[in-house]
């Protein structure tokens, strides 16, 4: 059997945007077994991709070489006799494992000084080109094809499927808390990138007040990581009985199931935004310093709110002008009107 290994990216949003690439690979090689090597952080995304046979979790850490661990992982992979490996991150260290595992075809972008480690390479697009991430990954799927001919996978839009088992468990959990999915709004107030992607917690709190005032059944669950818990508390204090701060209290698998069951998701430009899009949920995506043309939520149920100020997109983690107007000038009323206009 033809076996293909994927080295996964490190960010949730990038992992979601690699799904159309996986679908294209499966079309090109329908009998191949496609496995993915992923950190525990992004592994749940690949468990929700039907194209993937197995997810190999590896405790690799961002910006650390972990040479002994990489050698040990490569040793384990040798026994599986992969014929090809697609390396999705651009870093030097991400290309080490398939090279150490003697996988014959190692495919990726040229990236950081990876001469020899990657032996089928595409040139990186220039920073000014910045193609959408989905297209960037898709281009790799066709590199080994007959003269790069792509099979048509239709519209390259990510699509995920939450596990039925976790969905049932989550349905029970919502029922016990008397939360009705048809009246459930999800807020995702975080963004790992930095404050320039985070709409202020006080604005989320004001939006919560409007949503809860609209219908007595409405409830809100806040999703995010432990570092978003404090923002979650600011929002939840509006109405602790109907706003549930689950930031840092769910696994990513469970967060995906809750999103899948909800009515509408309101988020920043974050990994959870891309998950909501791939689950085809109605959603509002709030953009600040980033560019929605580069990493939009790929769904016809998504509404993007972006002011496109003369200073944006600046792609900075802190506002160089000190005012953060790209986010602060988006009023809770404007977001609320977008929700009710659906
Ligand atoms: S410079 Fe403009 S786009 Fe960048 S963070 Fe500040 S307000 Fe936002």
Tab-separated table of C-alpha atoms and ligand atoms in Angstrom:
chain	number	residue	atom	x	y	z
A	1	UNK	CA	0.000	0.000	0.000
A	2	UNK	CA	1.140	3.527	-0.813
A	3	UNK	CA	1.684	5.436	2.419
A	4	UNK	CA	1.899	9.198	2.733
A	5	UNK	CA	2.859	11.141	5.844
A	6	UNK	CA	1.919	14.774	6.493
A	7	UNK	CA	3.885	16.955	8.921
A	8	UNK	CA	1.156	19.226	10.315
A	9	UNK	CA	1.409	22.965	10.852
A	10	UNK	CA	1.497	24.282	14.414
A	11	UNK	CA	-1.451	26.664	14.326
A	12	UNK	CA	-5.085	25.610	14.470
A	13	UNK	CA	-6.139	27.961	11.665
A	14	UNK	CA	-3.400	26.650	9.369
A	15	UNK	CA	-4.369	23.060	10.188
A	16	UNK	CA	-7.996	23.788	9.211
A	17	UNK	CA	-6.854	25.395	5.972
A	18	UNK	CA	-4.826	22.311	5.065
A	19	UNK	CA	-7.981	20.157	4.764
A	20	UNK	CA	-8.621	20.931	1.043
A	21	UNK	CA	-4.999	19.889	0.407
A	22	UNK	CA	-5.765	16.541	2.087
A	23	UNK	CA	-8.901	16.168	-0.049
A	24	UNK	CA	-6.830	16.820	-3.194
A	25	UNK	CA	-4.216	14.242	-2.123
A	26	UNK	CA	-6.948	11.664	-1.526
A	27	UNK	CA	-8.295	12.306	-5.030
A	28	UNK	CA	-4.833	11.996	-6.549
A	29	UNK	CA	-4.022	8.831	-4.577
A	30	UNK	CA	-7.363	7.224	-3.659
A	31	UNK	CA	-5.800	3.989	-2.383
A	32	UNK	CA	-3.080	5.644	-0.338
A	33	UNK	CA	-3.044	5.606	3.443
A	34	UNK	CA	-2.554	9.181	4.610
A	35	UNK	CA	-1.289	9.689	8.175
A	36	UNK	CA	-0.420	12.922	9.912
A	37	UNK	CA	2.206	13.736	12.530
A	38	UNK	CA	0.776	16.533	14.671
A	39	UNK	CA	1.192	18.165	18.057
A	40	UNK	CA	-1.578	17.467	20.585
A	41	UNK	CA	-2.624	21.115	20.030
A	42	UNK	CA	-3.744	20.559	16.397
A	43	UNK	CA	-4.316	16.770	16.416
A	44	UNK	CA	-8.116	17.142	16.999
A	45	UNK	CA	-8.402	19.012	13.679
A	46	UNK	CA	-6.971	16.024	11.821
A	47	UNK	CA	-9.187	13.586	13.727
A	48	UNK	CA	-12.073	15.560	12.147
A	49	UNK	CA	-10.683	15.082	8.605
A	50	UNK	CA	-12.115	11.949	6.948
A	51	UNK	CA	-9.109	11.727	4.576
A	52	UNK	CA	-6.748	10.903	7.453
A	53	UNK	CA	-6.173	7.279	8.422
A	54	UNK	CA	-4.159	7.853	11.634
A	55	UNK	CA	-3.054	10.838	13.650
A	56	UNK	CA	0.363	10.351	15.266
A	57	UNK	CA	0.581	12.757	18.194
A	58	UNK	CA	4.041	14.088	19.021
A	59	UNK	CA	4.850	16.412	21.933
A	60	UNK	CA	6.910	18.771	19.766
A	61	UNK	CA	7.160	22.320	21.072
A	62	UNK	CA	7.191	25.555	19.140
A	63	UNK	CA	10.701	26.968	18.522
A	64	UNK	CA	12.485	23.990	20.196
A	65	UNK	CA	14.782	21.611	18.303
A	66	UNK	CA	14.184	18.552	20.560
A	67	UNK	CA	16.762	16.586	18.584
A	68	UNK	CA	16.498	13.358	20.637
A	69	UNK	CA	12.716	13.299	20.359
A	70	UNK	CA	12.832	13.928	16.599
A	71	UNK	CA	15.324	11.072	16.136
A	72	UNK	CA	13.147	8.766	18.214
A	73	UNK	CA	10.022	9.703	16.206
A	74	UNK	CA	11.896	9.168	12.929
A	75	UNK	CA	12.985	5.723	14.101
A	76	UNK	CA	9.361	4.776	14.737
A	77	UNK	CA	8.286	6.079	11.329
A	78	UNK	CA	10.941	4.037	9.489
A	79	UNK	CA	9.017	0.846	10.316
A	80	UNK	CA	5.931	2.212	8.548
A	81	UNK	CA	7.751	2.611	5.199
A	82	UNK	CA	6.208	5.869	4.030
A	83	UNK	CA	6.918	6.596	0.367
A	84	UNK	CA	6.248	10.353	0.544
A	85	UNK	CA	6.039	13.065	3.160
A	86	UNK	CA	4.503	16.529	2.766
A	87	UNK	CA	6.048	19.027	5.188
A	88	UNK	CA	3.536	21.847	5.669
A	89	UNK	CA	5.466	24.158	8.052
A	90	UNK	CA	8.336	26.190	6.633
A	91	UNK	CA	10.862	25.613	9.411
A	92	UNK	CA	14.134	23.700	9.127
A	93	UNK	CA	13.340	21.488	12.114
A	94	UNK	CA	9.943	20.430	10.725
A	95	UNK	CA	11.758	18.835	7.749
A	96	UNK	CA	14.193	16.864	9.941
A	97	UNK	CA	11.923	13.952	10.883
A	98	UNK	CA	11.097	12.730	7.323
A	99	UNK	CA	14.773	13.108	6.367
A	100	UNK	CA	15.909	11.124	9.426
A	101	UNK	CA	13.213	8.520	8.626
A	102	UNK	CA	14.626	8.076	5.081
A	103	UNK	CA	11.291	8.843	3.422
A	104	UNK	CA	12.240	9.036	-0.274
A	105	UNK	CA	9.971	11.886	-1.453
A	106	UNK	CA	10.042	14.877	0.922
A	107	UNK	CA	7.846	17.645	-0.410
A	108	UNK	CA	7.412	21.222	0.802
A	109	UNK	CA	8.266	24.863	0.281
A	110	UNK	CA	11.938	25.771	0.244
A	111	UNK	CA	11.535	27.475	3.626
A	112	UNK	CA	14.462	28.096	5.970
A	113	UNK	CA	17.688	26.580	4.567
A	114	UNK	CA	16.170	23.146	3.938
A	115	UNK	CA	18.342	22.203	0.955
A	116	UNK	CA	18.630	18.399	0.971
A	117	UNK	CA	15.995	17.892	3.642
A	118	UNK	CA	13.220	18.746	1.173
A	119	UNK	CA	13.909	17.163	-2.215
A	120	UNK	CA	10.753	18.265	-4.097
A	121	UNK	CA	10.322	21.937	-3.361
A	122	UNK	CA	8.238	24.884	-4.409
A	123	UNK	CA	9.508	28.432	-4.106
A	124	UNK	CA	7.899	30.473	-1.369
A	125	UNK	CA	5.545	33.129	-2.670
A	126	UNK	CA	6.834	36.630	-1.955
A	127	UNK	CA	5.450	38.449	1.074
A	128	UNK	CA	3.666	40.910	-1.205
A	129	UNK	CA	1.833	38.068	-2.999
A	130	UNK	CA	0.527	36.432	0.212
A	131	UNK	CA	-1.757	33.872	-1.490
A	132	UNK	CA	-4.593	32.454	0.604
A	133	UNK	CA	-3.274	29.662	2.850
A	134	UNK	CA	-5.639	27.109	1.308
A	135	UNK	CA	-4.112	27.702	-2.139
A	136	UNK	CA	-0.594	27.673	-0.743
A	137	UNK	CA	-1.103	24.170	0.658
A	138	UNK	CA	-3.081	22.972	-2.378
A	139	UNK	CA	-0.172	23.783	-4.685
A	140	UNK	CA	1.895	21.141	-2.857
A	141	UNK	CA	-0.693	18.432	-3.546
A	142	UNK	CA	-0.061	18.729	-7.264
A	143	UNK	CA	3.738	18.889	-7.205
A	144	UNK	CA	4.253	15.169	-7.823
A	145	UNK	CA	1.337	14.898	-10.244
A	146	UNK	CA	1.689	14.530	-13.984
A	147	UNK	CA	3.148	17.915	-14.857
A	148	UNK	CA	1.316	19.485	-11.937
A	149	UNK	CA	-2.136	18.697	-13.329
A	150	UNK	CA	-4.673	19.108	-10.574
A	151	UNK	CA	-7.711	16.954	-10.184
A	152	UNK	CA	-10.712	19.167	-9.663
A	153	UNK	CA	-11.797	19.076	-6.022
A	154	UNK	CA	-14.443	21.727	-6.640
A	155	UNK	CA	-14.397	24.773	-4.472
A	156	UNK	CA	-11.404	24.467	-2.107
A	157	UNK	CA	-13.217	25.167	1.119
A	158	UNK	CA	-12.212	23.434	4.371
A	159	UNK	CA	-14.702	20.985	5.787
A	160	UNK	CA	-14.484	19.178	9.146
A	161	UNK	CA	-16.631	16.470	10.738
A	162	UNK	CA	-16.858	16.374	14.531
A	163	UNK	CA	-16.829	12.906	16.044
A	164	UNK	CA	-20.326	11.512	16.647
A	165	UNK	CA	-19.306	10.258	20.091
A	166	UNK	CA	-18.099	13.646	21.366
A	167	UNK	CA	-21.121	15.340	19.806
A	168	UNK	CA	-23.470	13.057	21.780
A	169	UNK	CA	-21.572	13.656	25.026
A	170	UNK	CA	-21.713	17.404	24.412
A	171	UNK	CA	-25.447	17.293	23.638
A	172	UNK	CA	-25.985	15.618	27.032
A	173	UNK	CA	-23.835	18.225	28.759
A	174	UNK	CA	-25.836	21.077	27.194
A	175	UNK	CA	-29.135	19.398	28.107
A	176	UNK	CA	-28.036	19.020	31.746
A	177	UNK	CA	-27.205	22.747	31.830
A	178	UNK	CA	-30.583	23.545	30.206
A	179	UNK	CA	-28.833	25.146	27.208
A	180	UNK	CA	-30.831	24.845	23.987
A	181	UNK	CA	-28.633	24.536	20.865
A	182	UNK	CA	-31.068	26.585	18.723
A	183	UNK	CA	-30.628	29.509	21.163
A	184	UNK	CA	-26.919	29.020	21.822
A	185	UNK	CA	-24.408	31.701	20.815
A	186	UNK	CA	-20.665	31.061	21.002
A	187	UNK	CA	-18.211	33.863	21.722
A	188	UNK	CA	-14.495	33.294	21.095
A	189	UNK	CA	-12.851	36.358	22.685
A	190	UNK	CA	-9.243	35.213	22.291
A	191	UNK	CA	-6.600	35.189	19.576
A	192	UNK	CA	-3.172	33.726	20.339
A	193	UNK	CA	-1.549	36.219	17.972
A	194	UNK	CA	-1.984	39.235	20.263
A	195	UNK	CA	-4.169	42.186	21.242
A	196	UNK	CA	-4.342	43.523	17.689
A	197	UNK	CA	-6.629	40.607	16.833
A	198	UNK	CA	-8.728	40.758	20.015
A	199	UNK	CA	-11.931	42.790	20.005
A	200	UNK	CA	-12.121	44.211	23.572
A	201	UNK	CA	-13.762	41.999	26.217
A	202	UNK	CA	-15.941	44.947	27.297
A	203	UNK	CA	-17.369	45.101	23.761
A	204	UNK	CA	-18.118	41.371	23.841
A	205	UNK	CA	-19.855	41.990	27.213
A	206	UNK	CA	-22.021	44.725	25.690
A	207	UNK	CA	-22.878	42.455	22.754
A	208	UNK	CA	-23.815	39.685	25.214
A	209	UNK	CA	-26.268	42.054	26.927
A	210	UNK	CA	-27.988	42.764	23.602
A	211	UNK	CA	-28.208	39.088	22.616
A	212	UNK	CA	-29.556	37.983	26.003
A	213	UNK	CA	-32.084	40.826	25.961
A	214	UNK	CA	-33.436	39.644	22.628
A	215	UNK	CA	-34.857	36.305	23.815
A	216	UNK	CA	-35.199	34.727	27.263
A	217	UNK	CA	-33.968	31.362	25.883
A	218	UNK	CA	-30.696	32.755	24.549
A	219	UNK	CA	-27.507	31.659	26.298
A	220	UNK	CA	-23.829	32.192	25.515
A	221	UNK	CA	-20.823	29.887	25.885
A	222	UNK	CA	-17.356	31.447	25.825
A	223	UNK	CA	-14.657	29.281	24.237
A	224	UNK	CA	-10.912	29.739	24.192
A	225	UNK	CA	-7.747	28.780	26.006
A	226	UNK	CA	-6.804	29.252	29.660
A	227	UNK	CA	-5.203	32.587	28.750
A	228	UNK	CA	-8.649	33.827	27.627
A	229	UNK	CA	-10.281	32.943	30.945
A	230	UNK	CA	-9.854	36.424	32.414
A	231	UNK	CA	-11.505	38.079	29.370
A	232	UNK	CA	-14.198	35.434	29.741
A	233	UNK	CA	-14.831	36.553	33.333
A	234	UNK	CA	-15.279	40.178	32.231
A	235	UNK	CA	-17.910	39.040	29.723
A	236	UNK	CA	-19.606	36.475	31.992
A	237	UNK	CA	-20.192	38.958	34.794
A	238	UNK	CA	-22.904	40.562	32.624
A	239	UNK	CA	-25.127	37.600	33.477
A	240	UNK	CA	-23.332	34.639	35.100
A	241	UNK	CA	-26.492	32.487	34.916
A	242	UNK	CA	-26.719	32.675	31.110
A	243	UNK	CA	-23.100	33.296	30.055
A	244	UNK	CA	-20.893	30.266	30.616
A	245	UNK	CA	-17.150	30.850	30.690
A	246	UNK	CA	-15.672	27.624	29.309
A	247	UNK	CA	-12.362	29.246	28.278
A	248	UNK	CA	-9.603	26.832	29.260
A	249	UNK	CA	-12.124	24.202	30.357
A	250	UNK	CA	-12.722	22.206	27.170
A	251	UNK	CA	-10.579	20.075	24.929
A	252	UNK	CA	-10.423	21.225	21.309
A	253	UNK	CA	-12.534	18.178	20.324
A	254	UNK	CA	-15.240	19.321	22.752
A	255	UNK	CA	-15.003	22.953	21.622
A	256	UNK	CA	-15.535	21.771	18.042
A	257	UNK	CA	-18.593	19.774	19.081
A	258	UNK	CA	-20.112	22.773	20.944
A	259	UNK	CA	-19.511	25.019	17.930
A	260	UNK	CA	-21.092	22.401	15.670
A	261	UNK	CA	-24.248	22.351	17.808
A	262	UNK	CA	-24.618	26.135	18.227
A	263	UNK	CA	-26.732	28.722	16.408
A	264	UNK	CA	-24.122	31.419	15.712
A	265	UNK	CA	-20.426	31.986	16.464
A	266	UNK	CA	-18.902	35.425	17.057
A	267	UNK	CA	-15.109	35.406	17.046
A	268	UNK	CA	-11.923	37.258	16.332
A	269	UNK	CA	-9.602	36.179	13.503
A	270	UNK	CA	-8.503	32.988	15.280
A	271	UNK	CA	-8.284	29.240	14.952
A	272	UNK	CA	-11.822	28.851	16.324
A	273	UNK	CA	-13.052	31.178	13.564
A	274	UNK	CA	-11.676	28.770	10.945
A	275	UNK	CA	-13.207	25.806	12.768
A	276	UNK	CA	-16.642	27.482	12.751
A	277	UNK	CA	-16.286	28.093	9.006
A	278	UNK	CA	-15.242	24.488	8.338
A	279	UNK	CA	-18.249	23.286	10.356
A	280	UNK	CA	-20.481	25.559	8.203
A	281	UNK	CA	-21.866	27.544	11.112
A	282	UNK	CA	-23.459	30.948	10.845
A	283	UNK	CA	-20.698	33.267	12.062
A	284	UNK	CA	-19.455	36.820	12.490
A	285	UNK	CA	-15.665	37.228	12.155
A	286	UNK	CA	-14.112	40.417	13.528
A	287	UNK	CA	-10.786	41.438	11.953
A	288	UNK	CA	-8.301	44.023	13.282
A	289	UNK	CA	-4.653	44.203	12.211
A	290	UNK	CA	-4.809	41.204	9.875
A	291	UNK	CA	-6.017	40.907	6.299
A	292	UNK	CA	-9.254	38.989	5.658
A	293	UNK	CA	-8.193	38.500	2.040
A	294	UNK	CA	-5.289	36.308	3.203
A	295	UNK	CA	-6.990	34.211	5.912
A	296	UNK	CA	-10.761	34.655	5.584
A	297	UNK	CA	-13.269	32.285	7.158
A	298	UNK	CA	-14.015	30.170	4.090
A	299	UNK	CA	-17.763	29.739	4.308
A	300	UNK	CA	-20.770	31.343	2.672
A	301	UNK	CA	-22.317	31.544	6.135
A	302	UNK	CA	-19.574	33.881	7.399
A	303	UNK	CA	-19.870	37.641	7.684
A	304	UNK	CA	-16.606	39.547	8.033
A	305	UNK	CA	-16.416	42.843	9.882
A	306	UNK	CA	-13.229	44.713	8.977
A	307	UNK	CA	-12.846	48.486	8.914
A	308	UNK	CA	-9.978	48.492	6.394
A	309	UNK	CA	-8.485	51.667	7.896
A	310	UNK	CA	-5.641	53.373	5.999
A	311	UNK	CA	-3.182	51.834	8.511
A	312	UNK	CA	-4.476	48.278	8.043
A	313	UNK	CA	-3.561	45.544	7.641
A	314	UNK	CA	-0.393	46.224	9.629
A	315	UNK	CA	0.078	42.569	10.764
A	316	UNK	CA	1.622	43.832	14.016
A	317	UNK	CA	1.081	42.185	17.398
A	318	UNK	CA	0.880	45.580	19.133
A	319	UNK	CA	-0.655	48.688	17.633
A	320	UNK	CA	2.207	50.909	16.387
A	321	UNK	CA	-0.149	53.920	16.582
A	322	UNK	CA	-1.215	53.118	20.139
A	323	UNK	CA	-4.985	53.486	19.580
A	324	UNK	CA	-6.157	50.101	18.184
A	325	UNK	CA	-8.905	51.858	16.256
A	326	UNK	CA	-9.187	48.960	13.800
A	327	UNK	CA	-10.980	47.083	16.604
A	328	UNK	CA	-12.203	49.822	18.945
A	329	UNK	CA	-14.220	51.521	16.210
A	330	UNK	CA	-16.258	48.348	15.643
A	331	UNK	CA	-19.206	48.922	17.959
A	332	UNK	CA	-21.156	46.155	19.718
A	333	UNK	CA	-24.256	47.564	18.039
A	334	UNK	CA	-22.739	47.033	14.602
A	335	UNK	CA	-21.925	43.396	15.397
A	336	UNK	CA	-25.384	42.864	16.888
A	337	UNK	CA	-27.018	44.314	13.754
A	338	UNK	CA	-24.995	41.893	11.613
A	339	UNK	CA	-26.267	38.961	13.694
A	340	UNK	CA	-29.895	40.029	13.467
A	341	UNK	CA	-29.592	40.791	9.725
A	342	UNK	CA	-28.893	37.107	8.953
B	1	LIG	S1	-1.894	50.369	13.133
B	1	LIG	FE1	-4.000	50.309	12.462
B	1	LIG	S2	-4.319	48.198	11.780
B	1	LIG	FE2	-2.457	48.217	13.001
B	1	LIG	S3	-3.147	47.682	15.057
B	1	LIG	FE3	-3.114	49.929	14.938
B	1	LIG	S4	-5.191	50.517	14.356
B	1	LIG	FE4	-4.938	48.324	13.922
